[in-house]
XYZ file of C-alpha atoms in Angstrom:
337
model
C 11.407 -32.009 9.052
C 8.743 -29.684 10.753
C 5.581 -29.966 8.904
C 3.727 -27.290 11.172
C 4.689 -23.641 11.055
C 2.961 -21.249 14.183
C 2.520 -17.882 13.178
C 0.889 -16.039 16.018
C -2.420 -17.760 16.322
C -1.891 -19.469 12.676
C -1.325 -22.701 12.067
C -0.196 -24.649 8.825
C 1.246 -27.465 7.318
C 0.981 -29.348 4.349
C -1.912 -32.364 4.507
C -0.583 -35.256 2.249
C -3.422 -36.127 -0.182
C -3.271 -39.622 0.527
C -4.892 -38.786 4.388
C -7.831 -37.437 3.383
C -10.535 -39.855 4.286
C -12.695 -40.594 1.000
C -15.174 -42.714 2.675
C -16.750 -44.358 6.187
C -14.791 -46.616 8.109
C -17.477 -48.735 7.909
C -17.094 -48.783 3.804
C -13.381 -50.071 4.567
C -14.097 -52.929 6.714
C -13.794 -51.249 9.921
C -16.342 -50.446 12.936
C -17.119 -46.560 13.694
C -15.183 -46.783 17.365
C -12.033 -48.788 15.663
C -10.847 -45.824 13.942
C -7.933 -44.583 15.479
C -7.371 -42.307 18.681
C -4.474 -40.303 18.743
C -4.406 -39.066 22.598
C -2.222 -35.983 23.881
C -1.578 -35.040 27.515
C -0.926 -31.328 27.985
C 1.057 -31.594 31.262
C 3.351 -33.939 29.861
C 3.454 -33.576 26.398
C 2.874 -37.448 25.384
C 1.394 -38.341 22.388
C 0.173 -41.733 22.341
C -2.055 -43.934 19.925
C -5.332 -46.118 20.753
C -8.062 -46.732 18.871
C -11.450 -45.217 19.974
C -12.878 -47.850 21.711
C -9.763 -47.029 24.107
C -11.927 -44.044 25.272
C -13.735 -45.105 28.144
C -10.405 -46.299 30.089
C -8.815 -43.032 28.858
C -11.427 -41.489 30.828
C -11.968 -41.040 34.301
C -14.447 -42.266 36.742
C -16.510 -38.718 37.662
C -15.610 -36.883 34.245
C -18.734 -35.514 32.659
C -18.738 -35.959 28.578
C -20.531 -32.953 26.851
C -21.353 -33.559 23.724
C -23.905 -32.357 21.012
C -27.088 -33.973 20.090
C -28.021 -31.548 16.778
C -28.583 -34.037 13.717
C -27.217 -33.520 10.537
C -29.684 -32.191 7.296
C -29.834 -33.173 3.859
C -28.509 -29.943 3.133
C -27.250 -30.010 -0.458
C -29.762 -29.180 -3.313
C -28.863 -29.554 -6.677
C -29.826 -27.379 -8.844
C -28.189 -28.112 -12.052
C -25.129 -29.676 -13.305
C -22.910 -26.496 -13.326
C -24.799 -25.307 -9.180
C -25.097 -26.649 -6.373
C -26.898 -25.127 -3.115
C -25.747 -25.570 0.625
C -27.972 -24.843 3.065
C -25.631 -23.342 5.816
C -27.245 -21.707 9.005
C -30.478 -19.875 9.750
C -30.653 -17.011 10.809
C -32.451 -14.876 13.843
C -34.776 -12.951 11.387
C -35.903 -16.258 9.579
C -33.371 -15.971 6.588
C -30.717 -18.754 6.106
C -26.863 -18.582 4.995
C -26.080 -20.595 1.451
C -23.357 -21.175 0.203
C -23.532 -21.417 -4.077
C -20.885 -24.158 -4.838
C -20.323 -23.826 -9.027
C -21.738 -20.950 -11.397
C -22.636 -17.797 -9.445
C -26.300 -17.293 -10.718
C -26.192 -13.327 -12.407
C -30.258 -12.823 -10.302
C -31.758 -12.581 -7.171
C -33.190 -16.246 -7.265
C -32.834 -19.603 -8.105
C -34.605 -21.826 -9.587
C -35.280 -25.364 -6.927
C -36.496 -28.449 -7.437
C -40.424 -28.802 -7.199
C -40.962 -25.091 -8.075
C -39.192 -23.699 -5.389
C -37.255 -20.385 -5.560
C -34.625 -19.432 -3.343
C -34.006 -15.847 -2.776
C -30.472 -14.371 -2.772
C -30.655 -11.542 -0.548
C -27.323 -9.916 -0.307
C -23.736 -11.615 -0.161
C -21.765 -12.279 3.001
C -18.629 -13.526 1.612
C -17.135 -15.025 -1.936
C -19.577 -17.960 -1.606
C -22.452 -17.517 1.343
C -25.430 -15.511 0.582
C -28.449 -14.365 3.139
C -31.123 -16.048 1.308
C -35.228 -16.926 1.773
C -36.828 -19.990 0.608
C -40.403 -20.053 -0.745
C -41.200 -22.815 1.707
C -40.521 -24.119 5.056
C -36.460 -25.084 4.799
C -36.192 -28.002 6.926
C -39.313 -30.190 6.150
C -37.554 -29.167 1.925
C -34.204 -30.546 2.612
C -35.750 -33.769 4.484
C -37.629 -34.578 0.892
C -35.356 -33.369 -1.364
C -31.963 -32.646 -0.173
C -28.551 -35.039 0.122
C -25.965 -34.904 2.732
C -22.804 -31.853 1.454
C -20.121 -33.931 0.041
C -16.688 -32.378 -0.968
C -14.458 -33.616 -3.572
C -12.327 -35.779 -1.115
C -15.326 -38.203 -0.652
C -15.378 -40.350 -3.828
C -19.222 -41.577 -3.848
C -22.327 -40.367 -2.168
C -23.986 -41.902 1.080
C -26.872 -41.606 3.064
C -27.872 -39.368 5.175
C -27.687 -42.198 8.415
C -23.686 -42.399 7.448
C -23.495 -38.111 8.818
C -25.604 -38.762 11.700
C -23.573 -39.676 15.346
C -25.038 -42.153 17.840
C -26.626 -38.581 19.886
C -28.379 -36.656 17.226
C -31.849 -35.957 18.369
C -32.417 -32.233 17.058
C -32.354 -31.770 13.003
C -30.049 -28.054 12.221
C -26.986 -28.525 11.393
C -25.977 -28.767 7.871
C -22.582 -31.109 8.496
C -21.920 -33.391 11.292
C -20.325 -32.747 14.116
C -17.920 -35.207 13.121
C -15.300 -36.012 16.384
C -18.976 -37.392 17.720
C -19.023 -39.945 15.153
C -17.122 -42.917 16.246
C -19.341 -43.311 19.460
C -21.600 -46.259 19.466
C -23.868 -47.833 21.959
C -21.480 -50.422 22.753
C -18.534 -47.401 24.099
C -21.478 -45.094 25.366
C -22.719 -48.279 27.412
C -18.972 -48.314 28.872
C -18.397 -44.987 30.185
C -21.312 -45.228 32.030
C -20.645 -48.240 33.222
C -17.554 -46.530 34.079
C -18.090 -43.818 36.517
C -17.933 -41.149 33.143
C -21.035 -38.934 33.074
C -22.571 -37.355 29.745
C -24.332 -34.612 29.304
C -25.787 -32.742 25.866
C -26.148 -29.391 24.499
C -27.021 -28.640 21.016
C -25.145 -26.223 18.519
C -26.303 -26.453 14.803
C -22.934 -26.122 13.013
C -23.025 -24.401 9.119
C -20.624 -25.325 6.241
C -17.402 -25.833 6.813
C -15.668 -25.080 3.690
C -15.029 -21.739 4.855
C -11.882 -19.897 3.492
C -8.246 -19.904 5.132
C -8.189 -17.973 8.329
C -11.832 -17.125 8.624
C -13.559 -17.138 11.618
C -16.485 -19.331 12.100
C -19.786 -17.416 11.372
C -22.928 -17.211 14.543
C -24.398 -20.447 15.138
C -27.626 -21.577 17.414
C -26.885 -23.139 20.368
C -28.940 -24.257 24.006
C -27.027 -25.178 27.070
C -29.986 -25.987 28.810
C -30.417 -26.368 32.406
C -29.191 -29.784 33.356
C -25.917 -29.481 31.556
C -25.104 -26.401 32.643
C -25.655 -27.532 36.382
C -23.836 -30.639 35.174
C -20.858 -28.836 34.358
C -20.609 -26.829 37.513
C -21.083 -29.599 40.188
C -18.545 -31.247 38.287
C -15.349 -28.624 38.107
C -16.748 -28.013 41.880
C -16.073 -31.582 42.954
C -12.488 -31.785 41.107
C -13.788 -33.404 38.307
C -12.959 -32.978 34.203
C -15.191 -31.314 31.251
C -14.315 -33.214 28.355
C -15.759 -31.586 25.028
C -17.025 -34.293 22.307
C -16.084 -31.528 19.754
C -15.433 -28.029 18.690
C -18.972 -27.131 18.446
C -19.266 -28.299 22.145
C -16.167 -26.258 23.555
C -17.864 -22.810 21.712
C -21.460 -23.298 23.407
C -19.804 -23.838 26.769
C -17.487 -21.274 26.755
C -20.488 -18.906 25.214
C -22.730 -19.985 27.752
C -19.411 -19.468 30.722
C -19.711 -16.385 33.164
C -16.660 -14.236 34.064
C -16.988 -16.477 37.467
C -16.530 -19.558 35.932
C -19.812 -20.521 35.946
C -21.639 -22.369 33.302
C -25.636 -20.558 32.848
C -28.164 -22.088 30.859
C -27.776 -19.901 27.628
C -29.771 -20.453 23.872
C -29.422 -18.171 21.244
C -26.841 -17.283 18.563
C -22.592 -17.407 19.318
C -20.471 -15.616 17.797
C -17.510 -16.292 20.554
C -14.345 -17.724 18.686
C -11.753 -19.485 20.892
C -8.196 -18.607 20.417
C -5.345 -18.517 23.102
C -5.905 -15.407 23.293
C -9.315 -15.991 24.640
C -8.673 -18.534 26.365
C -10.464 -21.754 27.410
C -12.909 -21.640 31.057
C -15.115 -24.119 31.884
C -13.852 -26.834 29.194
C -10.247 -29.316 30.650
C -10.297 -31.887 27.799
C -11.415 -32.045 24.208
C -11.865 -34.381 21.881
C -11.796 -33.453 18.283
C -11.464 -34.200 14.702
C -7.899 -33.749 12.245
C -8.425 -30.358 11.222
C -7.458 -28.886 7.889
C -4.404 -26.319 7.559
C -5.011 -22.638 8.605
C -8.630 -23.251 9.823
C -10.150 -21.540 12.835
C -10.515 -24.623 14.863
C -6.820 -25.176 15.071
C -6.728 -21.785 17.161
C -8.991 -23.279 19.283
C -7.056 -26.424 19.764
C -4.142 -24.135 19.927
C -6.083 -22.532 23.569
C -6.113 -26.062 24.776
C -2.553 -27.305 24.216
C -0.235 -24.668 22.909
C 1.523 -24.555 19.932
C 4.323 -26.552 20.270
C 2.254 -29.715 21.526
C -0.082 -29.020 18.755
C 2.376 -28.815 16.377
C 3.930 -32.410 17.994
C 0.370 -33.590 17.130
C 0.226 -32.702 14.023
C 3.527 -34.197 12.975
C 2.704 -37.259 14.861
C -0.751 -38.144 13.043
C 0.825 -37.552 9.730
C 3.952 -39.342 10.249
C 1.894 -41.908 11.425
C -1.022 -41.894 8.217
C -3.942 -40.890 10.503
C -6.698 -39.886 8.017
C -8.142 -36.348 8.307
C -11.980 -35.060 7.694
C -15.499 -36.236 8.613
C -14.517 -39.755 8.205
C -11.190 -39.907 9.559
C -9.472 -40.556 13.230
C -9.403 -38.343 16.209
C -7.816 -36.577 18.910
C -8.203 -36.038 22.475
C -6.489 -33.899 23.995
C -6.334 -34.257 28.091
C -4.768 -32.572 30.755
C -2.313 -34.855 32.872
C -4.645 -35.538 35.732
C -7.719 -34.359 37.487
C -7.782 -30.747 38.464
């Protein structure tokens, strides 16, 4: 039975309830890198199975590992029992994004915690709002915020549980999750390996965004050292593998018509699609993405649709668990370019 349908750039299939993640590995008795690895090989078209702390043999020596070091906010404030606010992504002119998640409040603000009022500017979709805080946002969700939890995680956790082994730059209001298995222990091997890694940052909003809509801008640096990183390595024959998403849309925003990676900081808007295509990035590795969302275009660029769609079918034929606290997926091409 095919459990992926491709409609142009679309992708869906049905996600069995029981593969939804509700909780860390860790919770369930098993170390961040032992979750499982599902690895495909575009040339070829295997799809095999490892478990993460596979990576660093799965990799080669002279590859260079992006990945990105934002760290994850406290970005849920409740408000009441009926309201809940998500801090998503701020903006160039000082506002932020929000998402309201419950009762749509019927004025321009809201009521915070510790007599602080939120400002609703205008609405950008069904849920997000341009909004102003009364105070500075960050050093407010550090005292009084909680990670965003969705219904499919059954009990709350701390903030350390959303952060990855590289955060180093607070912004991004959920974690760039395929980072999350890494620990010292596999980081310690790919060095040790030949494998070289390099950051970037992009602060990524909310992800609950509806079916089929495209990601909203983000910040991002590529600063210099990565970007020269990236380039000596495609010139020597060597592999860009993307620790995530966010990763392959700063690179390929920061990308020249030439193939050349520039430092770049700022705000993205670039979506990847095959239609776009893919530049500067061979390999990515990536979280199990939900039906219909944008990401699977992008993962679409990298593999094509009937690989994907082999993927897809594989991992749930095979009970791989999906969301921030699930398995993952690297994709690679069949050997160095």
């Amino acid at each position: 039975m095919t459990l992926i349908s491709t409609q142009g750039v679309t992708v869906d299939f049905a996600l069995p309830g029981e593969l939804e993640a509700h909780d860390p590995p860790e919770a369930r008795g098993i170390a961040r890198d032992a979750v499982r690895l599902l690895v495909s090989r575009r040339a070829s078209g295997s799809v095999t199975h490892h478990r993460f702390a596979d990576l660093p043999g799965l990799l080669l020596p002279g590859d260079l590992l992006v990945v990105n070091n934002t760290g994850t906010l406290p970005a849920a404030i409740r408000v009441s029992a009926e309201l809940t606010v998500h801090f998503s992504t701020p903006l160039p002119d000082g506002a932020w994004l929000v998402e309201l998640r419950g009762a749509t409040p019927r004025t321009g603000s809201v009521a915070l915690p510790a007599g602080v009022v939120l400002t609703l500017c205008e609405p950008v979709s069904a849920r997000l709002w341009r909004a102003r805080l009364s105070v500075a946002v960050v050093p407010y969700l550090l005292k009084y915020g909680a990670p965003i939890r969705y219904s499919y995680v059954t009990q709350p956790w701390d903030i350390s549980s959303y952060q990855t082994v590289f955060a180093r730059v607070p912004g991004s209001a959920e974690m760039p999750s395929a980072s999350r298995p890494f620990t010292a222990a596999v980081v310690t091997e790919l060095v040790a390996r030949g494998v070289l890694i390099a950051p970037l940052t992009l602060h990524t909003g909310v992800a609950s965004l509806e079916a089929d809509e495209d990601p909203y801008p983000e910040p991002f640096d590529v600063p210099p050292a990565t970007a020269r990183y990236v380039n000596y390595v495609r010139s020597s024959g060597g592999r860009v593998i993307a620790a995530g998403t966010t990763v392959v849309r700063a690179l390929e925003t920061a990308a020249g018509a030439d193939g050349q990676v520039r430092p770049a900081a700022g705000w993205t808007s670039h979506v990847v699609t095959p239609e776009t295509g893919v530049r500067v990035v061979d390999g990515l590795l990536t979280g199990l993405h939900e039906p219909r969302s944008s990401h699977l275009r992008m993962l679409a660029a990298f593999a094509g649709s009937a690989l994907l769609s082999a993927c897809y079918e594989e991992a749930i034929r095979s009970g791989y668990l999906w969301h921030e606290f699930g398995d993952v997926h690297l994709l690679l091409p069949l050997r160095p370019r």
